[in-house]
Tab-separated table of C-alpha atoms and ligand atoms in Angstrom:
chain	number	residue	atom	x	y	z
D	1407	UNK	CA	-32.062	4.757	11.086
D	1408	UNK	CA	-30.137	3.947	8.083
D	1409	UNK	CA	-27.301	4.985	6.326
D	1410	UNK	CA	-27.274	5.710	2.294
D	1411	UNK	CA	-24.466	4.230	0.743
D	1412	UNK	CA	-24.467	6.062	-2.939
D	1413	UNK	CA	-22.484	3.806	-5.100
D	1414	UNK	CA	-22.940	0.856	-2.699
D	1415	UNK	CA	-22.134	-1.708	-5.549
D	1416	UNK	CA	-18.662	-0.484	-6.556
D	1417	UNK	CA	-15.454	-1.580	-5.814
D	1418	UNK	CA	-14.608	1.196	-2.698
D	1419	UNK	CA	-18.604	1.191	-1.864
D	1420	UNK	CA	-18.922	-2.095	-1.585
D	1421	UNK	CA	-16.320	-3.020	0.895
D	1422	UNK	CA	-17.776	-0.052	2.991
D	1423	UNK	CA	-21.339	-1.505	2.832
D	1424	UNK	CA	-19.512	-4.707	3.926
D	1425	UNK	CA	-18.350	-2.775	7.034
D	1426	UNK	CA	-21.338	-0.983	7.959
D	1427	UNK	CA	-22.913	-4.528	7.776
D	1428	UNK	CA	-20.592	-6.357	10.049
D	1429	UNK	CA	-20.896	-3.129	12.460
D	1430	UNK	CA	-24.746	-3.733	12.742
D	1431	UNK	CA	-25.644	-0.671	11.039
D	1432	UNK	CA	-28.724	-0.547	8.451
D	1433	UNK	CA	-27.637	0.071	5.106
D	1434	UNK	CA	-29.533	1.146	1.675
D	1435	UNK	CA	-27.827	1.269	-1.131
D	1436	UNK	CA	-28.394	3.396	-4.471
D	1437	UNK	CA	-26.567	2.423	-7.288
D	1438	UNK	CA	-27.252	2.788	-11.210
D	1439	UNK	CA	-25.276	-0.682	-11.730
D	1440	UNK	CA	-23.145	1.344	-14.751
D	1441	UNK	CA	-19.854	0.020	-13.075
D	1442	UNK	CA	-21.093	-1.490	-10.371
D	1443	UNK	CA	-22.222	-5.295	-9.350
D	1444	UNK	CA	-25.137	-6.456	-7.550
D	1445	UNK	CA	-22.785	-9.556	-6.710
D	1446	UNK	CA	-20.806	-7.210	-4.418
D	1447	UNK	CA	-24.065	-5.516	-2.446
D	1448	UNK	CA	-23.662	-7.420	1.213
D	1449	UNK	CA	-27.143	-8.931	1.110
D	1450	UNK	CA	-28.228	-7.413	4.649
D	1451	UNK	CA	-28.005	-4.240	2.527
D	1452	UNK	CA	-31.611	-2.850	0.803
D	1453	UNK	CA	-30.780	-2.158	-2.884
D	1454	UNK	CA	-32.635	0.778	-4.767
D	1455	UNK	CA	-31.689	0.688	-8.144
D	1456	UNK	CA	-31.499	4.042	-10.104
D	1457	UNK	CA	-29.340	7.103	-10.828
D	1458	UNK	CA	-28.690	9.482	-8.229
D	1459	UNK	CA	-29.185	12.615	-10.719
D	1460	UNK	CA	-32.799	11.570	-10.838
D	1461	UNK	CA	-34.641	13.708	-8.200
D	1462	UNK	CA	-37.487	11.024	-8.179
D	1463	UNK	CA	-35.524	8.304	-7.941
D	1464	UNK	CA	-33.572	9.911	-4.848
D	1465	UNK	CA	-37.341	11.387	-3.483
D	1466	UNK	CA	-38.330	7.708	-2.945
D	1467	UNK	CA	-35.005	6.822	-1.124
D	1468	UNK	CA	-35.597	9.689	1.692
D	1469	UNK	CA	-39.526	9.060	1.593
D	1470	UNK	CA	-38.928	5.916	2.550
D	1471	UNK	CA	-36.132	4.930	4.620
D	1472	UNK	CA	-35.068	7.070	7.642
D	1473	UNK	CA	-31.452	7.892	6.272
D	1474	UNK	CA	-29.693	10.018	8.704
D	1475	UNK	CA	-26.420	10.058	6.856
D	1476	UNK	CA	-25.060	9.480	3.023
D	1477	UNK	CA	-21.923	8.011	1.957
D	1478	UNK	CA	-21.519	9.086	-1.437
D	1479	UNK	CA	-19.039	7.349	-4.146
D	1480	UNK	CA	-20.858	7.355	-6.871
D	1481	UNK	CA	-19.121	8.487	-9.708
D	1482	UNK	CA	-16.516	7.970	-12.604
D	1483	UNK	CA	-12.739	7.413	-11.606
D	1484	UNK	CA	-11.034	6.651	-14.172
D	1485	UNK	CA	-7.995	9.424	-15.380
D	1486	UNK	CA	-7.355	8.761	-19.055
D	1487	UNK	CA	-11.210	8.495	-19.609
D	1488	UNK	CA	-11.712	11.845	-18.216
D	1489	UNK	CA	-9.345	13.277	-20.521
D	1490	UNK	CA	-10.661	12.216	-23.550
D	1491	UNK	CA	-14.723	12.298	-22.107
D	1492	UNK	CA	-14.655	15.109	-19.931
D	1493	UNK	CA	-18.053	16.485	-20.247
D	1494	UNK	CA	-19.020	12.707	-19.268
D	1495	UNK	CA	-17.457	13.683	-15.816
D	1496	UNK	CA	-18.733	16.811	-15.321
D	1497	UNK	CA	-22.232	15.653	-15.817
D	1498	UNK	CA	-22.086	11.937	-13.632
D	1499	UNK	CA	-20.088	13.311	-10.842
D	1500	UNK	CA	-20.452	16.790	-10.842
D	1501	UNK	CA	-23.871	17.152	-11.884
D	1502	UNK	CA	-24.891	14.091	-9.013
D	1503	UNK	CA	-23.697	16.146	-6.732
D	1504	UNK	CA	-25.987	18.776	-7.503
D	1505	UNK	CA	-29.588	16.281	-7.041
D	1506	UNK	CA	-28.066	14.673	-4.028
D	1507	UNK	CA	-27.166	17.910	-2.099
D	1508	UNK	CA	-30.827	19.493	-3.150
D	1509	UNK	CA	-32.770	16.206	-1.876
D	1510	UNK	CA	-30.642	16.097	1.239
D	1511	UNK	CA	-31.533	19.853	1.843
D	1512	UNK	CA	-35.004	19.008	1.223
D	1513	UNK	CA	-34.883	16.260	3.764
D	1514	UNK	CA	-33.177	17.338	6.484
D	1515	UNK	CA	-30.344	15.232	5.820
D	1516	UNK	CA	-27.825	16.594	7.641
D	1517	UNK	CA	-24.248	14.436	6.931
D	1518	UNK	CA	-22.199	13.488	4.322
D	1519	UNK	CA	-19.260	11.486	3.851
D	1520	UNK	CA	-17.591	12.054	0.282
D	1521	UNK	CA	-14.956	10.193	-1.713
D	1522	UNK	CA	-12.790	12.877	-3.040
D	1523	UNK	CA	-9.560	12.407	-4.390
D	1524	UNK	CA	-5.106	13.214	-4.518
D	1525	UNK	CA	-6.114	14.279	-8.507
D	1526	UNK	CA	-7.869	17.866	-6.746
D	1527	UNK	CA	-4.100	18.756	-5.875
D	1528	UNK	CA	-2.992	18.385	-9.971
D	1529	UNK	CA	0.927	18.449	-9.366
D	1530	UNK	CA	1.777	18.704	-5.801
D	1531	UNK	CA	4.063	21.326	-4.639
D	1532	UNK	CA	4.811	19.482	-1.606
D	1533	UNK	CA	5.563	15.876	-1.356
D	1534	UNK	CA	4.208	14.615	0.951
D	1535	UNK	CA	0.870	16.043	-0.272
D	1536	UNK	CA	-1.272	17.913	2.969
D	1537	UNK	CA	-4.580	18.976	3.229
D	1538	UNK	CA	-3.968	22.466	3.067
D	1539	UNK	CA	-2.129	22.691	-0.152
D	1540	UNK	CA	-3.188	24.285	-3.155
D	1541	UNK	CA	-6.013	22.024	-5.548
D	1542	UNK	CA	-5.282	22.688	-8.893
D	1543	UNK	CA	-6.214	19.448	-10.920
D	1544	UNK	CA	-4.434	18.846	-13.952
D	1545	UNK	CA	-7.463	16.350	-15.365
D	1546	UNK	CA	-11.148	16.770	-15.148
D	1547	UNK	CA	-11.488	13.983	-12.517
D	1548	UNK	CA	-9.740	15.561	-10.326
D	1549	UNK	CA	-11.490	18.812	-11.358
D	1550	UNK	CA	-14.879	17.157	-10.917
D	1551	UNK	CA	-14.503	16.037	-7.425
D	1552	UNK	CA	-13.004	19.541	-6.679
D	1553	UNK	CA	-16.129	21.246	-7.890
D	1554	UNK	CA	-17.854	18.771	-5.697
D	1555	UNK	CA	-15.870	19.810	-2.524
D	1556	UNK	CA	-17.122	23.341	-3.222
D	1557	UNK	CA	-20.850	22.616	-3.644
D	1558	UNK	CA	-20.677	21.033	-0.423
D	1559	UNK	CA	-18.788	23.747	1.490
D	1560	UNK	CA	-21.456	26.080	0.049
D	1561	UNK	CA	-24.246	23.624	0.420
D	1562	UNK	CA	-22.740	23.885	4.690
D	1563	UNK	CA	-23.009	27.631	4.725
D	1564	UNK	CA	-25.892	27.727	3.535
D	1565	UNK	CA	-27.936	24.996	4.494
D	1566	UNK	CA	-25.997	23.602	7.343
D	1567	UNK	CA	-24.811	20.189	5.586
D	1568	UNK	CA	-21.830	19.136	7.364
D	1569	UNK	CA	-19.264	17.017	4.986
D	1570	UNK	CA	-16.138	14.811	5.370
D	1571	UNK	CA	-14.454	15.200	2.011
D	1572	UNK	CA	-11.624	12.217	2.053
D	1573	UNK	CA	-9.033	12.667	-0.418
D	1574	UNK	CA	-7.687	8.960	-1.331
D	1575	UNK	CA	-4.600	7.934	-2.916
D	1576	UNK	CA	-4.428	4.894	-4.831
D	1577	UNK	CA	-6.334	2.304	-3.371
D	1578	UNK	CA	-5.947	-1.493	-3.679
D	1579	UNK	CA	-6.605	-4.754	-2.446
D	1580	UNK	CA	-9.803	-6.748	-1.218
D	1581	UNK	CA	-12.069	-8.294	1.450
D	1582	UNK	CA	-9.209	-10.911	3.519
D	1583	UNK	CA	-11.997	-13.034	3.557
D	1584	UNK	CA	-12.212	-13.475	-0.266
D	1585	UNK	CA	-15.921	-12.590	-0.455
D	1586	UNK	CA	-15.715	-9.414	-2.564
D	1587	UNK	CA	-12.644	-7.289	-4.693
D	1588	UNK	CA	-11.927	-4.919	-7.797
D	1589	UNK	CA	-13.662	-5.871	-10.958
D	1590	UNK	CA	-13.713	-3.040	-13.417
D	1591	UNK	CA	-14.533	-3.864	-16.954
D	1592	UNK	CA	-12.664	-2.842	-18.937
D	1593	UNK	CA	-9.773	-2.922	-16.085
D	1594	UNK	CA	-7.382	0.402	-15.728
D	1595	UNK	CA	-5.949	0.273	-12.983
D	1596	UNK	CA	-2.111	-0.930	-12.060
D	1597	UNK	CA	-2.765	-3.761	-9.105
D	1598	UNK	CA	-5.320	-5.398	-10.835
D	1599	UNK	CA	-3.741	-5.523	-14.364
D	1600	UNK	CA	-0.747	-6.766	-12.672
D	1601	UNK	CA	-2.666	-9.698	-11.434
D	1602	UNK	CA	-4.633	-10.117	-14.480
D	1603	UNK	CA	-1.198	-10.691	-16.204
D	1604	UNK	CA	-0.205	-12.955	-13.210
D	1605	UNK	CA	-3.172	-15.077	-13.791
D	1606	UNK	CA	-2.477	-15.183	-17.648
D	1607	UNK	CA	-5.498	-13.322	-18.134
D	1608	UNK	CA	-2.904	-10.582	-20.116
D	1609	UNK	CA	0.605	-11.115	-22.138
D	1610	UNK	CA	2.052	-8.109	-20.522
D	1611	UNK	CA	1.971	-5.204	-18.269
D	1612	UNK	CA	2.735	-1.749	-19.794
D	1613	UNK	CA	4.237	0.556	-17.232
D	1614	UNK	CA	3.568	4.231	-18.685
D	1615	UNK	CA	6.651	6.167	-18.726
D	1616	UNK	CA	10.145	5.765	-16.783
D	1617	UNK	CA	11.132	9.430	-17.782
D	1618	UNK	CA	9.567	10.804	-15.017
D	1619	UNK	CA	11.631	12.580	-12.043
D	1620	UNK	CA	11.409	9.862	-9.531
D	1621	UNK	CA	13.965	7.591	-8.408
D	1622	UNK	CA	13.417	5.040	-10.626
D	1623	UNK	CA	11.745	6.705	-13.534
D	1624	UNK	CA	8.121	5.633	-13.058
D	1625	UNK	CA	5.117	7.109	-11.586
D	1626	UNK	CA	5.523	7.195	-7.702
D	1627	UNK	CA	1.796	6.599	-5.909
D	1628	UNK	CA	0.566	6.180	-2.180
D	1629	UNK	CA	-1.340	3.065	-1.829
D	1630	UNK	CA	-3.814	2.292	0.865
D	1631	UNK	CA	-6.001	-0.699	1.707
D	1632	UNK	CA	-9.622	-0.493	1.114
D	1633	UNK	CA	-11.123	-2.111	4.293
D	1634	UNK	CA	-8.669	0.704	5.564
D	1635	UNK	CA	-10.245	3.162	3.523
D	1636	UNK	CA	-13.968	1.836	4.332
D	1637	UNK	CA	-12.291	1.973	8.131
D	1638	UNK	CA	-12.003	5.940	7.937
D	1639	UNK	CA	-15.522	6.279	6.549
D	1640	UNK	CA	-16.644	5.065	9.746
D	1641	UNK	CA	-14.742	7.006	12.020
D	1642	UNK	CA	-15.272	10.045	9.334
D	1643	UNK	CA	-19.046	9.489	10.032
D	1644	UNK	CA	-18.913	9.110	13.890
D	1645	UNK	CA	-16.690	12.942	13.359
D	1646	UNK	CA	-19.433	14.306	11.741
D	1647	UNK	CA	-21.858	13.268	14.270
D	1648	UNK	CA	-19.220	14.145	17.221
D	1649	UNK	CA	-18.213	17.520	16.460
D	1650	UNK	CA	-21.375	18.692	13.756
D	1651	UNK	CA	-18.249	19.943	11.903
D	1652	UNK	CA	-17.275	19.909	8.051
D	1653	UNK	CA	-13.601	18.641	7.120
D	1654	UNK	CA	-11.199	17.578	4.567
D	1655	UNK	CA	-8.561	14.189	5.100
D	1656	UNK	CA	-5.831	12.952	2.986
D	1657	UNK	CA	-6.394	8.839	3.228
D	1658	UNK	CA	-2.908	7.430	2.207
D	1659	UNK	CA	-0.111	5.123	3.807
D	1660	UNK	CA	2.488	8.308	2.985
D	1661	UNK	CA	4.545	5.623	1.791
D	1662	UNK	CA	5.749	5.822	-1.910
D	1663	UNK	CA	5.974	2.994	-4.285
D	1664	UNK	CA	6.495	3.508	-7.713
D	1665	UNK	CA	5.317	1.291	-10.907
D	1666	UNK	CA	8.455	-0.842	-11.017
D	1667	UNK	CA	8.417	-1.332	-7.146
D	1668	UNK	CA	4.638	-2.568	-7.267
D	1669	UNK	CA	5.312	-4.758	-9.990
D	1670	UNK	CA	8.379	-6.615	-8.291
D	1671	UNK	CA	6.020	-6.487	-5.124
D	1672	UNK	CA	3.456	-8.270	-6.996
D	1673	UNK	CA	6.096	-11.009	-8.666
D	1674	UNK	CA	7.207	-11.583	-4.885
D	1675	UNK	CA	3.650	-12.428	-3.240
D	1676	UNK	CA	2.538	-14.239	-6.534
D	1677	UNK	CA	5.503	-16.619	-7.672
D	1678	UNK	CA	4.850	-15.362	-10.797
D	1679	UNK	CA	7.181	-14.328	-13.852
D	1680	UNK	CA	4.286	-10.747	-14.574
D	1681	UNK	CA	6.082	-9.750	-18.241
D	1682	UNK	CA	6.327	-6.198	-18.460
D	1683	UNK	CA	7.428	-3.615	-21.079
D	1684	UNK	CA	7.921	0.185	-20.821
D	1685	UNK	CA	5.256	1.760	-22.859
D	1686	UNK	CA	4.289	5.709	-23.326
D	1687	UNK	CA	3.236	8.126	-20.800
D	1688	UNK	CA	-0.727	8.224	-20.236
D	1689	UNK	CA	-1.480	11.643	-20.041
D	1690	UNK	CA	-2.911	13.240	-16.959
D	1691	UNK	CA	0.200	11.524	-14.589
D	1692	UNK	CA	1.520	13.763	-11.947
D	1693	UNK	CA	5.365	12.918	-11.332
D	1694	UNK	CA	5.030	11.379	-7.503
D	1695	UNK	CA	1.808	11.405	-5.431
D	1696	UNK	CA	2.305	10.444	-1.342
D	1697	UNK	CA	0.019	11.633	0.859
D	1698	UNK	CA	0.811	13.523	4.106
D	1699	UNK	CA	-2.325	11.324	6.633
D	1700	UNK	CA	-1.347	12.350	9.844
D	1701	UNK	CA	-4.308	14.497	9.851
D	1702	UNK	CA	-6.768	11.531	9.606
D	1703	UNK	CA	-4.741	9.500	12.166
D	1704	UNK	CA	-4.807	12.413	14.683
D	1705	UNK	CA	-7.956	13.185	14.230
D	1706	UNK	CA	-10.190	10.656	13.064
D	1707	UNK	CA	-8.474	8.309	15.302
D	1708	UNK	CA	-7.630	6.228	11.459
D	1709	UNK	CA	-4.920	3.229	12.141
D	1710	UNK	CA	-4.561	1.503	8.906
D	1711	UNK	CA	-3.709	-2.219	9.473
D	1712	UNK	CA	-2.288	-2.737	5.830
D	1713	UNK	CA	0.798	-0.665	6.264
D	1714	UNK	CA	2.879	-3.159	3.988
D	1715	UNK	CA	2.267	-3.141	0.127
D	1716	UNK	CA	2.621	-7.176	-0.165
D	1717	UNK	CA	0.032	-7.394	2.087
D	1718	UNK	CA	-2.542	-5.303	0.039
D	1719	UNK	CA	-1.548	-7.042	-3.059
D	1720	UNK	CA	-1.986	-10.755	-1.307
D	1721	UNK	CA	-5.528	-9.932	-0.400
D	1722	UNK	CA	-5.909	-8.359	-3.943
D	1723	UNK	CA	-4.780	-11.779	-5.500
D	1724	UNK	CA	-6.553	-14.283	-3.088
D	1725	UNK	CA	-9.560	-12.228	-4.936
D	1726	UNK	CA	-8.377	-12.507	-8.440
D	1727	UNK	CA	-7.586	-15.773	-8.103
D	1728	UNK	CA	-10.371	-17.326	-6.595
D	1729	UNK	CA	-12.871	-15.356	-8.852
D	1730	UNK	CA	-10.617	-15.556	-12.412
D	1731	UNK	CA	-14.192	-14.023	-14.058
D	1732	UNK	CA	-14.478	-11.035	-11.150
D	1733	UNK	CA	-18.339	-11.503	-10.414
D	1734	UNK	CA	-19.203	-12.675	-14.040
D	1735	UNK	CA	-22.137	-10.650	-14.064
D	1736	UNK	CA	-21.002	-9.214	-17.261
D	1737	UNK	CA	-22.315	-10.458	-20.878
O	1222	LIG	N1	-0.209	2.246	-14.718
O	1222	LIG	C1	0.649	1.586	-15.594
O	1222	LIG	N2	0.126	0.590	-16.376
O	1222	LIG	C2	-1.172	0.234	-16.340
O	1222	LIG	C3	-2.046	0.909	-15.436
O	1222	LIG	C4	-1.519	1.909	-14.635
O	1222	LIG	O1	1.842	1.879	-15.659
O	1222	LIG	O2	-1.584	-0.655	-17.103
O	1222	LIG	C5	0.344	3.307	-13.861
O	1222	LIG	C6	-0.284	4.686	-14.067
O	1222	LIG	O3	0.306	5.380	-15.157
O	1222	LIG	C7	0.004	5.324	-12.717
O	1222	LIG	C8	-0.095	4.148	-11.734
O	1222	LIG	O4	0.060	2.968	-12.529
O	1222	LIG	O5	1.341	5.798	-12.699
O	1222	LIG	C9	-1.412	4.077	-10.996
O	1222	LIG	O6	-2.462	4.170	-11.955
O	1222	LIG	P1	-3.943	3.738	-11.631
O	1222	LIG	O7	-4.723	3.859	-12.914
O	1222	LIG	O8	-3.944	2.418	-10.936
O	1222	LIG	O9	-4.459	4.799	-10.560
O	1222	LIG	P2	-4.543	6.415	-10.620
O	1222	LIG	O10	-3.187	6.889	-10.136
O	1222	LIG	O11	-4.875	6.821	-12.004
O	1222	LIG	O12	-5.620	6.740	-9.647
């Protein structure tokens, strides 16, 4: 009995294969390697290289391993790339979810734990952010991970695949062992490019905007540790196989921090100077994003042990600076 970890060899999937591991579970992985590093695959984990919108590829993974669940994060995440690609979305993430959800009908597979995301509630309403507000994304990442929430609350009615859709926040940090962390190339995202400049790797950081309406000016954003994260996928699968029941969880520390706050956090736990200048707004930015999690904690049983934002960047930089290339897999 295994579990299918789609998108095994990315940052989030890869710490969760990680866990799986150290629980004694049997993992496969399927992963196209587009973002993804084979560096990061625990080796106890069974690779099968392909891309999940390939019905053979997928046919081969349920033919031959005896998958009983899938954990599925394979997909684009980036924002300001969905703005400007968004058909690019629609079709990796979207259109995935379409050949996974078929083969798993086909198969019996009855379970599936899904990365979804804060950018399916667009600009919040309510701060802090619960499950049952309204999802109206203002980008087509967000949008794409909404439409996949959908197909799988259809794909329940009507062919009795139970989900756990878990909405993250921004999510950050690595391994406190140093074996694996974030290595996105090109890199987008605020912890790591704060490090990279740390390291010397970049001149600057450029926060985007401080004309926002938050305290300070700059984007406000929930962060949450990803062995935490990897943490509620296991409970989130043990739910699913508890209660045979579909459900939707916010994953966030419903702390905020905003830009400026994560960059002074960073210059505390790293000694270093981290130059920064104000740059322009990035489109697709919602003011303030904090999410409400006591659903998760009550119940999923979730306990995040990162609850501290210095901690989650000092496991981030004992990766970054211990692997200055990331997994230099790249050419
Ligand atoms: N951000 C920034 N400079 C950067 C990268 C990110 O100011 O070089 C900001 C971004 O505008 C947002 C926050 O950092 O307010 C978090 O962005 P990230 O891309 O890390 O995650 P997202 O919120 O898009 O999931």
């Amino acid at each position: 009995m295994s579990i299918l970890v789609c998108g095994g060899a990315g940052y989030i999937g890869s710490h969760m294969v990680k866990r799986l591991v150290e629980q004694g579970q049997d993992v496969v992985v399927a992963d196209n390697l587009s973002t993804g590093h084979k560096k990061a695959i625990n080796p106890k984990a069974k690779l099968y290289q392909g891309d999940i919108r390939d019905r053979a590829f997928l046919d081969q993974i349920f033919i031959n391993e005896d998958i009983t669940a899938v954990v599925h994060f394979a997909a684009f995440s980036i924002v300001p790339e969905s703005m400007s690609e968004p058909l690019k979305y629609f079709d990796n993430n979207t259109g995935g979810m379409i050949t996974l959800l078929e083969a798993m009908r086909d198969f019996g597979v009855k379970y599936i734990v899904f990365s979804s995301t804060a950018a399916t509630y667009g600009v919040p309403e309510h701060m802090p952010i619960k499950e049952t507000d309204p999802q109206n994304p203002i980008n087509p990442y967000g949008l794409s991970k909404l439409m996949m929430e959908h197909m799988m609350a259809w794909a329940d009615q009507a062919y009795g695949i139970k989900f756990v859709a878990l909405r993250y926040f921004n999510v950050a940090g690595a391994a406190p062992d140093g074996t694996i962390g974030e290595d996105h190339g090109p890199e987008t995202h605020l912890v790591p490019i704060i490090l990279q400049v740390a390291q010397g790797k970049r001149k600057e950081l450029s926060i985007f905007g401080d004309d926002y309406d938050t305290p300070d000016g700059t984007n406000v954003r929930d962060y949450v540790h990803v062995m935490d994260l990897a943490d509620a996928h296991i409970l989130a699968l043990k739910y699913l196989k508890e209660n045979n029941k579909s459900n939707a969880f916010n994953l966030g520390s419903s702390t905020g921090f905003s830009n400026k706050q994560m960059l002074e956090a960073a210059r505390e736990v790293t000694g270093k100077e981290i130059p920064a200048k104000i740059a322009d707004r990035r489109p697709g930015d919602p003011d303030s994003l904090i999410a409400a999690s006591d659903k998760a904690r009550s119940v999923l049983g979730w306990k995040p042990q990162f609850d501290d934002v210095h901690d989650i960047i000092a496991t981030a930089w004992k990766w970054h600076s211990t692997h200055p290339k990331g997994y230099d897999d790249r050419n």
